[in-house]
Coordinates of C-alpha atoms and ligand atoms in Angstrom, one line a residue:
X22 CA 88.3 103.9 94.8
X23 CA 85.1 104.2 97.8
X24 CA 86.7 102.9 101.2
X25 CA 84.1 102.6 103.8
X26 CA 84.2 101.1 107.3
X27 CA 82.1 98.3 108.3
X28 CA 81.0 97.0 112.2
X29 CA 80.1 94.0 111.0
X30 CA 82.4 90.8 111.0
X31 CA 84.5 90.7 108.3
X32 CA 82.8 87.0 107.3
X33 CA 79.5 88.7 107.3
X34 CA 80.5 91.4 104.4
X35 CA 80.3 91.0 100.9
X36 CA 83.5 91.2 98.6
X37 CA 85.1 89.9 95.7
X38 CA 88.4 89.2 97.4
X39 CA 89.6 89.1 101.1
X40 CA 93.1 90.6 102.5
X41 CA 94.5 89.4 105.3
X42 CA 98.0 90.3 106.8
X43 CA 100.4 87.7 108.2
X44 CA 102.0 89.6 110.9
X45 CA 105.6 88.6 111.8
X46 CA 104.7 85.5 110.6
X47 CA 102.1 84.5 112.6
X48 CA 100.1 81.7 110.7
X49 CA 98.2 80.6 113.5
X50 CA 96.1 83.5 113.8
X51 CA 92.5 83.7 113.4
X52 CA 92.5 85.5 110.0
X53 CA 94.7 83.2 108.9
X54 CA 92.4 80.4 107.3
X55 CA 94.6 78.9 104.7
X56 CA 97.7 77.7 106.9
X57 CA 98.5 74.4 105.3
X58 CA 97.9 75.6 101.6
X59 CA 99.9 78.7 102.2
X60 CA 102.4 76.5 103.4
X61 CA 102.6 74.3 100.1
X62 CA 102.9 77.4 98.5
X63 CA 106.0 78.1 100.4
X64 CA 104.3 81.3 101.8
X65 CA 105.8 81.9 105.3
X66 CA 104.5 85.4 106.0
X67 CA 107.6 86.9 105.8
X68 CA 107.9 90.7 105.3
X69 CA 106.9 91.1 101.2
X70 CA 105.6 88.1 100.6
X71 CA 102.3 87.9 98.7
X72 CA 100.0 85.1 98.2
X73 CA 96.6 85.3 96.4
X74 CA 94.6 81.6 96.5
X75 CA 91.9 82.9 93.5
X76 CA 89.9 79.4 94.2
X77 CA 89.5 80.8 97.5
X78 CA 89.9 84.5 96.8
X79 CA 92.0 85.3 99.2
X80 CA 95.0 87.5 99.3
X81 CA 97.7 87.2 101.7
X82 CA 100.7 89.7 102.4
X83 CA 103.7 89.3 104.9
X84 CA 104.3 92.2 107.1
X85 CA 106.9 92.4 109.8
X86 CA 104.3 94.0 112.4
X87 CA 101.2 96.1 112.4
X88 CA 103.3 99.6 113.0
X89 CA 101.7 102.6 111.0
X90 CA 104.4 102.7 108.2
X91 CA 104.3 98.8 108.0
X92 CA 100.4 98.6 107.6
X93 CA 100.5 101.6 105.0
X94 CA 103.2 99.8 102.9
X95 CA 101.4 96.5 102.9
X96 CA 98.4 98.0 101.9
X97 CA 100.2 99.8 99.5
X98 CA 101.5 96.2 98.0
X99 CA 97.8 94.3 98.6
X100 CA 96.4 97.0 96.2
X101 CA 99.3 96.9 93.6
X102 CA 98.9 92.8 93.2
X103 CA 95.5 92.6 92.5
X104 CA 96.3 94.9 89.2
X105 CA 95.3 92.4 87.3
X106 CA 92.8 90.4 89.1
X107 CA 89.0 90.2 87.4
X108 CA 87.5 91.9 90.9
X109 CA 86.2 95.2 91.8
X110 CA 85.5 94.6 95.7
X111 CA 87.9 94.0 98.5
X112 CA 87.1 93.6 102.5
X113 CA 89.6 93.3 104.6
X114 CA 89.5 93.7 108.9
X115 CA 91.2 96.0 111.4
X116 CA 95.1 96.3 112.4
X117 CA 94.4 98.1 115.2
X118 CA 97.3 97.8 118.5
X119 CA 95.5 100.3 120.3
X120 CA 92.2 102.4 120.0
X121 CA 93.7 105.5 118.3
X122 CA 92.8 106.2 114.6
X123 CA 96.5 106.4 113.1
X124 CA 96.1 102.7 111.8
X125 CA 93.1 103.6 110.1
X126 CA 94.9 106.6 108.5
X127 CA 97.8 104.4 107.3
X128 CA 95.6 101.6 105.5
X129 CA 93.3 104.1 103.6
X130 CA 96.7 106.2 103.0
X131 CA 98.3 102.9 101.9
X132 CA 95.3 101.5 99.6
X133 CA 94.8 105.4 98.0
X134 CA 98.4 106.4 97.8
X135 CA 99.7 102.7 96.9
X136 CA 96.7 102.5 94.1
X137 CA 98.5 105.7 92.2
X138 CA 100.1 105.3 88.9
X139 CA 100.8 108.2 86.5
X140 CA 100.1 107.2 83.1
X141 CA 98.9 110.4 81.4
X142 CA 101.0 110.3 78.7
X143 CA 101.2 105.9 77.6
X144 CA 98.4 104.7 75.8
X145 CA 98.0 101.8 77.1
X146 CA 96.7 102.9 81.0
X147 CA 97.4 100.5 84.1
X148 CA 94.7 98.7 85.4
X149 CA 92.9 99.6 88.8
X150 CA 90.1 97.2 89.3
X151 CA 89.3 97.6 92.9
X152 CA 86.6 100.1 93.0
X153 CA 85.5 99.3 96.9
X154 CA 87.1 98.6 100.0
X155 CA 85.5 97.7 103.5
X156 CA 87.7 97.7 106.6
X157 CA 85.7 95.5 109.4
X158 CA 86.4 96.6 112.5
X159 CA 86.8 93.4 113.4
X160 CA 90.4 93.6 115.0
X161 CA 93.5 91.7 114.2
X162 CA 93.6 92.0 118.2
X163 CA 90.7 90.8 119.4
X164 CA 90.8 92.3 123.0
X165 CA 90.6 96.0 121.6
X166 CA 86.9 96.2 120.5
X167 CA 86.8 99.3 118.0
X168 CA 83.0 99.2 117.0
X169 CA 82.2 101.9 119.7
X170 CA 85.0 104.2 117.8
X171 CA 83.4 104.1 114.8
X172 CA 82.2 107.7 114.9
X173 CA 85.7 108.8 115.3
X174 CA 87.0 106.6 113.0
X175 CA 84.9 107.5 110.2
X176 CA 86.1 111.4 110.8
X177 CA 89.4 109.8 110.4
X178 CA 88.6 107.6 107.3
X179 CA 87.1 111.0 105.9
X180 CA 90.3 113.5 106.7
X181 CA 92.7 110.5 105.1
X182 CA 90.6 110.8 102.3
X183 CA 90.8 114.2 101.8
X184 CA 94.8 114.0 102.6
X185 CA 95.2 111.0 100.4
X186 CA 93.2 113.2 96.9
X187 CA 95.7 115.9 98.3
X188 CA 98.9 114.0 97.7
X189 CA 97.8 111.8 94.4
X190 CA 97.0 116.1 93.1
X191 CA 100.4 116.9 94.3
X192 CA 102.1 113.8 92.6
X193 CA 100.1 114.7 89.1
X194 CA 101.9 118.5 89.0
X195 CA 105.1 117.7 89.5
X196 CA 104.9 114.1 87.3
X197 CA 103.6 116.7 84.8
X198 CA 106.0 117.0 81.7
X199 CA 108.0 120.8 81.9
X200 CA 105.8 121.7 78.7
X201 CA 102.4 120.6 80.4
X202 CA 102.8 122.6 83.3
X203 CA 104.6 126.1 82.6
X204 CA 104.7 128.6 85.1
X205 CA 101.2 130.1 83.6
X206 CA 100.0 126.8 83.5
X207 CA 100.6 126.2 87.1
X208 CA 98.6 129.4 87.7
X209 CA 95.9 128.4 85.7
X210 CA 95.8 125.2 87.6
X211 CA 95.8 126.9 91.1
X212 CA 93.0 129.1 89.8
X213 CA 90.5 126.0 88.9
X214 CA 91.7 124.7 92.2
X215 CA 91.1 127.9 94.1
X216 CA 87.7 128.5 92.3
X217 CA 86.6 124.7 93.1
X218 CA 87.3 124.7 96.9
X219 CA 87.0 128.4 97.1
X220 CA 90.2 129.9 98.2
X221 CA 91.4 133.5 97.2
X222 CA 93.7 133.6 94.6
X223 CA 96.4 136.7 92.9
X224 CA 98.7 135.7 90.0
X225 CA 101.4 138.1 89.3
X226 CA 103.5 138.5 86.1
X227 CA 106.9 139.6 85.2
X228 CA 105.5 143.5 85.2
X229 CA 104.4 142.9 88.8
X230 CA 107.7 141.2 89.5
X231 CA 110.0 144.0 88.1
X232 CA 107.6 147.0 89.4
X233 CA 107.9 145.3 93.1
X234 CA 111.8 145.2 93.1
X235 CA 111.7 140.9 93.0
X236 CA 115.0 141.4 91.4
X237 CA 116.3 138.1 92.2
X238 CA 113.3 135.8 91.3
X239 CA 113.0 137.8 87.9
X240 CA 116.9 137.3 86.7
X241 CA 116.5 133.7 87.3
X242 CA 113.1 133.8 84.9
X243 CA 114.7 136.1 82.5
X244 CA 115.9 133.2 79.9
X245 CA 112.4 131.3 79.6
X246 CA 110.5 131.4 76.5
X247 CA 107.7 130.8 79.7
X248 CA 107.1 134.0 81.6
X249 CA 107.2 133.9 85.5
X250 CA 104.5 133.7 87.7
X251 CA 104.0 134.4 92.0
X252 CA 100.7 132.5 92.7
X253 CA 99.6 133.5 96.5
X254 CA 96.5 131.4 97.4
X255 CA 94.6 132.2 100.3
X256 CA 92.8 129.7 103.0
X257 CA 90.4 132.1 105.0
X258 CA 88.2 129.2 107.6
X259 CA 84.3 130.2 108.5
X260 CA 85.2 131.2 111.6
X261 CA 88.2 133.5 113.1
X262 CA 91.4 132.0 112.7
X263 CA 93.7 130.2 115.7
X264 CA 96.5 130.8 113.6
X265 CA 97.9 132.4 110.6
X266 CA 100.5 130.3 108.5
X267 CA 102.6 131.0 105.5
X268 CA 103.7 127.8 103.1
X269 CA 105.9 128.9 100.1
X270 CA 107.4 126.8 97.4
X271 CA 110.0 126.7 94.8
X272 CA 108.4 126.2 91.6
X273 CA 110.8 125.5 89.2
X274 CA 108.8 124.0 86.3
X275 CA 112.5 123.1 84.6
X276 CA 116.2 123.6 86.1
X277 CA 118.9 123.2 83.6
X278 CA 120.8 124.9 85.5
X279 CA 120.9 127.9 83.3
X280 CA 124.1 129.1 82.3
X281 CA 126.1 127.0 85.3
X282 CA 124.5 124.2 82.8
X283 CA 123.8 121.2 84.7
X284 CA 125.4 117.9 82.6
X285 CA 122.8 116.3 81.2
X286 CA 122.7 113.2 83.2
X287 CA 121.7 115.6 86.5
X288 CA 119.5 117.6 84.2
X289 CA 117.2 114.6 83.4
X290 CA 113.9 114.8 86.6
X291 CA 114.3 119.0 86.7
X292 CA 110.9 118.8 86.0
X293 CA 110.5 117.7 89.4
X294 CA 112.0 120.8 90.6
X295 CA 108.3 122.2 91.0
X296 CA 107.6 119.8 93.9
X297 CA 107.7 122.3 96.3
X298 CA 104.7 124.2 94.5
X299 CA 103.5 121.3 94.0
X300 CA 103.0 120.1 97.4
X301 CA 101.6 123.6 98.4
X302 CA 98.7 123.2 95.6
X303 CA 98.3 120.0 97.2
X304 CA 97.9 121.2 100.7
X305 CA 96.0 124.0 99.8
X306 CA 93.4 121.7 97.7
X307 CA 92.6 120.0 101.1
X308 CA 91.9 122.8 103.9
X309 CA 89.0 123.7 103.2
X310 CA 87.3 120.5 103.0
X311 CA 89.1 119.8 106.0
X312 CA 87.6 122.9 107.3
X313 CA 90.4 124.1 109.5
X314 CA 90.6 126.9 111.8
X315 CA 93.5 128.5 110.3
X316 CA 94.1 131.7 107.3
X317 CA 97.0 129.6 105.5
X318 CA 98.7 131.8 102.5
X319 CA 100.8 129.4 99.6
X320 CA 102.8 131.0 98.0
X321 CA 104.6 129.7 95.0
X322 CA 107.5 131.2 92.5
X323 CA 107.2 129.7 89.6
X324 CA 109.6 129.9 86.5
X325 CA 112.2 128.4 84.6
X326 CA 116.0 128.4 84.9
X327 CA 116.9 128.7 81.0
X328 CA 119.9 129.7 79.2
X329 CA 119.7 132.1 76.6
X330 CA 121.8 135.7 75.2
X331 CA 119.5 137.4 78.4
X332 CA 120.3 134.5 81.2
X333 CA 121.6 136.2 84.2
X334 CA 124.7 135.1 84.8
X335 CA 127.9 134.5 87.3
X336 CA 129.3 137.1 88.6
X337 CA 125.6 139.7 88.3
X338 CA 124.4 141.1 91.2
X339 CA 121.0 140.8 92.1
X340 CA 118.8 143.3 94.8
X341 CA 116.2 141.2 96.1
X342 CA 112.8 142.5 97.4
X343 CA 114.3 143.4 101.1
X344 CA 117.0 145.1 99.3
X345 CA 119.9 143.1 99.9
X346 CA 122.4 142.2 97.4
X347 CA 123.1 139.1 96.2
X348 CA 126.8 137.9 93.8
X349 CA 125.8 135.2 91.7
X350 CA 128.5 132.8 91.4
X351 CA 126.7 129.9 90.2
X352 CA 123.3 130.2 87.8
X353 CA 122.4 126.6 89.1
X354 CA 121.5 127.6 92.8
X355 CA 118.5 129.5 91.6
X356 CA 115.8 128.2 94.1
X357 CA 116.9 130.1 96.7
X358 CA 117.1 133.0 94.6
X359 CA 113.8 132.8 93.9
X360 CA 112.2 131.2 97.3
X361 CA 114.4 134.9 98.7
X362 CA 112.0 136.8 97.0
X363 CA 108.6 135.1 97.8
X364 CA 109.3 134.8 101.6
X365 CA 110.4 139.1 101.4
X366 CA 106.9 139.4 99.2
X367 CA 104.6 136.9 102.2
X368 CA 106.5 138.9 105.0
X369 CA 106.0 142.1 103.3
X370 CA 102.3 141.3 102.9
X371 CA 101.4 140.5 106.7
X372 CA 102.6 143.6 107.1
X373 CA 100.8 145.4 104.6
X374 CA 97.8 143.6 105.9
X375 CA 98.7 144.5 109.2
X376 CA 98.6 141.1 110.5
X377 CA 101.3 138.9 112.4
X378 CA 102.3 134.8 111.2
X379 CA 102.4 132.6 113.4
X380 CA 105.0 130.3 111.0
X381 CA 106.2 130.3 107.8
X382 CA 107.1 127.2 106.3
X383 CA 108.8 126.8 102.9
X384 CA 109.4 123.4 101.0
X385 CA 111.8 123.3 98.1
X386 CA 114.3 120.8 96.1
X387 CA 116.6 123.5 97.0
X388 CA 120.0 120.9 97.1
X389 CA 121.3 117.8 95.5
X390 CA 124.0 117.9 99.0
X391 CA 120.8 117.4 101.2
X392 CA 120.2 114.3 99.2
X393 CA 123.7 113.0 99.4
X394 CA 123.6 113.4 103.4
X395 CA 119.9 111.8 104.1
X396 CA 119.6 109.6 101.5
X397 CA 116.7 110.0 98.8
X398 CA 113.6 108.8 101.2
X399 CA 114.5 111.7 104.0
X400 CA 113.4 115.7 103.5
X401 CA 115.9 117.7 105.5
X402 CA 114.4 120.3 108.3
X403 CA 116.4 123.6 109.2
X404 CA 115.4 126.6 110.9
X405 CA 116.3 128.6 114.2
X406 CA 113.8 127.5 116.0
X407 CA 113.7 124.4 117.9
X408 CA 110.8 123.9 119.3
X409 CA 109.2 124.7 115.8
X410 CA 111.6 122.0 113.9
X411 CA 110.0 119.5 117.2
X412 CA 106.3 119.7 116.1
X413 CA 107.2 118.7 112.5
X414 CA 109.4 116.2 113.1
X415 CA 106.1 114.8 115.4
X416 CA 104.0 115.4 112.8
X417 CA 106.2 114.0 109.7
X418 CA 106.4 110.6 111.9
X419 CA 102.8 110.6 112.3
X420 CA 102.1 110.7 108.8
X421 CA 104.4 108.8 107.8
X422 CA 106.9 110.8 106.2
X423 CA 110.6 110.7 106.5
X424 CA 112.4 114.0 108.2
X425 CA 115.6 114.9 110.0
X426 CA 117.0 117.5 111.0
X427 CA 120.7 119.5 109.7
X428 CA 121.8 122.2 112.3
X429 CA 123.2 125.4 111.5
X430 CA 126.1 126.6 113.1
X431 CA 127.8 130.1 112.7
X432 CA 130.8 128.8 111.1
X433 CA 128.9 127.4 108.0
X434 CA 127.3 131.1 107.8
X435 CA 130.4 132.5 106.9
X436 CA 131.2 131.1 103.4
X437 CA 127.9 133.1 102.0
X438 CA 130.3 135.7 102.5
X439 CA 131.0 137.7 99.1
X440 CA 134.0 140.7 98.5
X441 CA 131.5 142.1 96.4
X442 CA 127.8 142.4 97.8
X443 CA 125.8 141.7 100.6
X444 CA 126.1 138.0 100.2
X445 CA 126.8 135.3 97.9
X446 CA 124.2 132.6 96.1
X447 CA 127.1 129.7 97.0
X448 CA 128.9 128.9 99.5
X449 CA 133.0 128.5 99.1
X450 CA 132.9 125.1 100.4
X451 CA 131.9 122.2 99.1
X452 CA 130.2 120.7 102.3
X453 CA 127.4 121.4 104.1
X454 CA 125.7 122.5 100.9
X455 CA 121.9 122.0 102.5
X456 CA 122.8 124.0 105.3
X457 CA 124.3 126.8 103.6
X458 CA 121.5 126.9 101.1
X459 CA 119.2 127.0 104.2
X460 CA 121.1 129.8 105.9
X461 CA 121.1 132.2 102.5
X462 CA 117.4 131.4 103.1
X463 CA 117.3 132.7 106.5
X464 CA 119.1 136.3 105.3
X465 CA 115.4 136.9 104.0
X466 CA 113.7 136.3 106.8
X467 CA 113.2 139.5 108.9
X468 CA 114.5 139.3 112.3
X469 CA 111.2 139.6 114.0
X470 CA 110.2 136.3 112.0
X471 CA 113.3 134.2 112.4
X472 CA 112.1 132.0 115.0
X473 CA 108.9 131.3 112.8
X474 CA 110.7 130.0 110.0
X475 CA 111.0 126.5 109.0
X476 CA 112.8 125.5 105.8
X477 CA 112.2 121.8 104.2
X478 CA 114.4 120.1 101.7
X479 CA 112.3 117.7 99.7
X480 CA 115.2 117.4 96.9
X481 CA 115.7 113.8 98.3
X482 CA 112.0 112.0 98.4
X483 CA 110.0 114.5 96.0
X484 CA 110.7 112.5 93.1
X485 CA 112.4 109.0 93.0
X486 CA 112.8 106.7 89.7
X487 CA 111.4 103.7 91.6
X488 CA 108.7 102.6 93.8
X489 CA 109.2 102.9 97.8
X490 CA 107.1 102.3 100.4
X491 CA 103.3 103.6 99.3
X492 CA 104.9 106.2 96.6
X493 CA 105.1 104.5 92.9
X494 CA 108.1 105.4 90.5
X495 CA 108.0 109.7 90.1
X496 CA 106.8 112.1 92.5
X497 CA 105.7 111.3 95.9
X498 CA 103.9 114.3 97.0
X499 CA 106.3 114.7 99.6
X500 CA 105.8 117.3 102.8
X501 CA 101.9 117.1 102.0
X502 CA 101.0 115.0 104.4
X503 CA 103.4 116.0 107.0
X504 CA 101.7 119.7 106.4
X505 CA 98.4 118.8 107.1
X506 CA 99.1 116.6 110.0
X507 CA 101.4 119.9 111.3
X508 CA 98.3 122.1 110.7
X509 CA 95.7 119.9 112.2
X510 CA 97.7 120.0 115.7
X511 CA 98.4 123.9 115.5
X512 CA 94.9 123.7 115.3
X513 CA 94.1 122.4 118.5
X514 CA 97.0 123.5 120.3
Ligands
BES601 N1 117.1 121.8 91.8 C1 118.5 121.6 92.3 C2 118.6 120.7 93.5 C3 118.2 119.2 93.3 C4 119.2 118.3 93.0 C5 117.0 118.8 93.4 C6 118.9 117.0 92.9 C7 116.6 117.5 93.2 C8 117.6 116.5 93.0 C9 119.1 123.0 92.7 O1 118.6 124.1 92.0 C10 120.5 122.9 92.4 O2 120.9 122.7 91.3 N2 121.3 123.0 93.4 C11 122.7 123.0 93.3 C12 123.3 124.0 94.2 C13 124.8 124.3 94.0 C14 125.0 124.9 92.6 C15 125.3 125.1 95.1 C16 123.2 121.6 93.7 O3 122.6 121.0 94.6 O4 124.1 121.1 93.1
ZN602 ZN1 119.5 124.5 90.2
ZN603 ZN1 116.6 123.9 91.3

């Protein structure tokens, strides 16, 4: 689909079909041409509603105000009921409330991300007739004249673009069946990516792993039939970087739990458990055509957690790369077993490289408990560091992403505890499981990083078996766009 901005009058451009939104029911307005027919039709403009008049061709949507997350959603809705419609062109004017670009982000977001369906593997394939889109920047209010924006806003339209390809690649790897997307076919993957937009990669293999001590991502690979795989990708800009940044992410192209089998009801969507990599291919697929001033490194550990007569099981003891030991008591928290060893190996490599991050961010599906306390639509933030966890809860809400934050407290630390090694993969208790699984996280961290690390838990809105907002049934691409919008204001702070 081609969105392109238009300063001419929306009545002046030519399109198949018009939108136009009904803000908090407001029928009088000026875009609102059809009041008495809509009315007939018993369309009030409340929040939802849809209306499409095809002798008129025009297509009316309720939305309870034009907030961001409001306008992205009803564009999201306006593109998913003309599925079937015998159109290819759509205008539709501005929802501007002020002169600021956001608005502009949400409705291309909303139209791109809303358009999305994943149908790789049915036969038939879901229609997607709208090939164009023109926003006029005629405004909904008419006292804020955006035409002399338009330079600005078409950077904008271009970046949400860009942002928008980013997530709807993110939401094809992890919608990607376990068998279609193996830990060496993720690699494979992020190679063609990296060759296309010219990043640096390094793919290491279960050798590398052993040789370089990543004794606690390798006993959670040891079951597969699929050998493991650390992908690091590089982001080096044109010119010197204002900031160096570290994103890693669990890969887990399946997680039945291994031996700590997961009943198959909870095993069902552990494909998904790769949505942290995911999301960092995503991310990684958008820099440089965004062309920003900072070195970003993703790295991803990607395996599976299998059962077999060589599964590591309860009761091993791991040494991860830093050399800490770790009792397994449970084969099914494996993430962090494996995200322990690729933040060691990122830390470990700045070092090498004799260079200093400036953050290190790692996204994972790390706990089904950070799902039961925020709900399915929320990722959970932890880290030490507050201002840190402040500039990504300010970016996640302007990109539209849910986020909130779960605080670590020194009692919770505690029951990592183990009689046997330096800590344990559980917790004893079963509360507070996010928070624990984020503070076994933070033992990996060295100290001289701590206050640079931020840990999400997209286990809740990575992947959801129905649609929501501007994200269809399946993945979402979660922590993409909040990344992006993160990095884009490092960059100019
Ligand atoms: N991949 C799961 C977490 C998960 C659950 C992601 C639901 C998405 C939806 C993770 O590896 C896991 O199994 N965690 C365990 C930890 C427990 C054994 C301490 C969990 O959450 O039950
Ligand atoms: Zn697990
Ligand atoms: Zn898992």
């Amino acid at each position: 689909m081609d969105i392109d901005l238009s300063s001419m009058p929306l009545a002046q451009i030519s399109a198949d079909i018009e939108l136009i939104f009904v803000v908090s029911g407001e029928m009088n307005h000026r875009f609102v041409r059809d009041a008495s027919l809509l009315e007939e039709c018993g369309f009030t403009g409340k929040e939802g509603q849809k209306c499409y008049l095809a002798h008129v061709k025009r297509l009316y949507v309720g939305i309870a105000s034009i907030e961001w997350d409001e306008l992205r959603t009803g564009c999201a809705q306006a593109i998913r009921a003309l599925r079937n419609v015998k159109a290819s062109s759509l205008k539709v004017g501005a929802y501007a409330a002020k002169r600021e670009t956001n608005w502009l982000a949400a409705m291309v977001e909303g139209f791109l991300l809303g358009d999305y369906s994943f149908d790789r593997y049915k036969s038939t394939k879901e229609n997607h007739p709208i090939e164009n889109v023109t926003i006029s920047l005629e405004n909904f209010d008419a006292s804020i004249n955006l035409v002399d924006d338009i330079q600005i806003l078409n950077e904008r339209l271009k970046r949400s673009l860009i942002v928008s390809d980013a997530v709807n690649f993110t939401r094809d790897v992890a919608n990607s069946a376990p068998d279609d997307m193996t830990p060496s076919m993720m690699a494979s993957l992020a190679a063609e990516m990296a060759r296309e937009e010219g990043l640096e990669i390094s793919v290491y293999d279960e050798n590398w792993l052993e040789e370089n001590g990543l004794g606690a991502f390798l006993a959670v690979s040891r079951a597969s039939a699929h050998a493991p795989r650390l992908i690091h990708l590089t982001y080096t800009p044109q010119e010197r970087p204002v900031a160096r940044v570290a994103l890693v992410g669990k890969g887990l192209t399946y997680d039945s739990g291994g031996l700590s089998l997961k009943p198959s009801e909870h095993m069902i969507t552990m494909k998904a458990d790769k949505s942290g990599a995911s999301a960092i291919l995503g991310i990684m697929s958008a820099l440089a055509k965004m062309e920003l001033p900072i070195e970003v490194h993703g790295v991803i550990g990607a395996t599976e957690n299998m059962i077999g007569g060589n599964a590591y099981k309860p009761d091993d003891i791991l040494v991860a790369k830093n050399g800490k030991t770790i009792e397994v008591r449970n084969t099914d928290a494996e993430g962090r077993l494996v995200l322990a060893d690729c933040l060691c190996y990122i830390q470990d490599y700045a070092k090498e490289n004799e260079f200093e991050l400036d953050a290190i961010l790692d996204f994972a599906t790390l706990t089904g408990a950070c799902v039961v306390g925020l709900g399915e639509y929320t990722i959970g933030l932890m880290g030490h560091n507050k201002k840190l966890k402040e500039s990504i809860e300010e970016a996640a809400f302007k990109a539209g992403e849910l986020i909130a934050e779960l605080p670590f407290n020194p009692y919770l630390k505690e029951l990592l505890k183990s009689q046997v090694a330096d800590i344990c993969n559980i917790s004893s208790s079963r509360y507070g499981g996010a928070i624990t699984a984020a503070l076994f996280l933070s033992e990996f961290i060295s100290e001289e990083n701590r206050q640079k690390w931020a840990h999400l838990d997209i286990a809740g809105p990575a992947f959801v078996e129905k649609e929501w907002g501007c994200n269809p049934h399946g993945a979402s691409g979660a922590g993409v766009r909040l990344a992006l919008q993160w990095l884009e204001e490092l960059a100019t702070r």
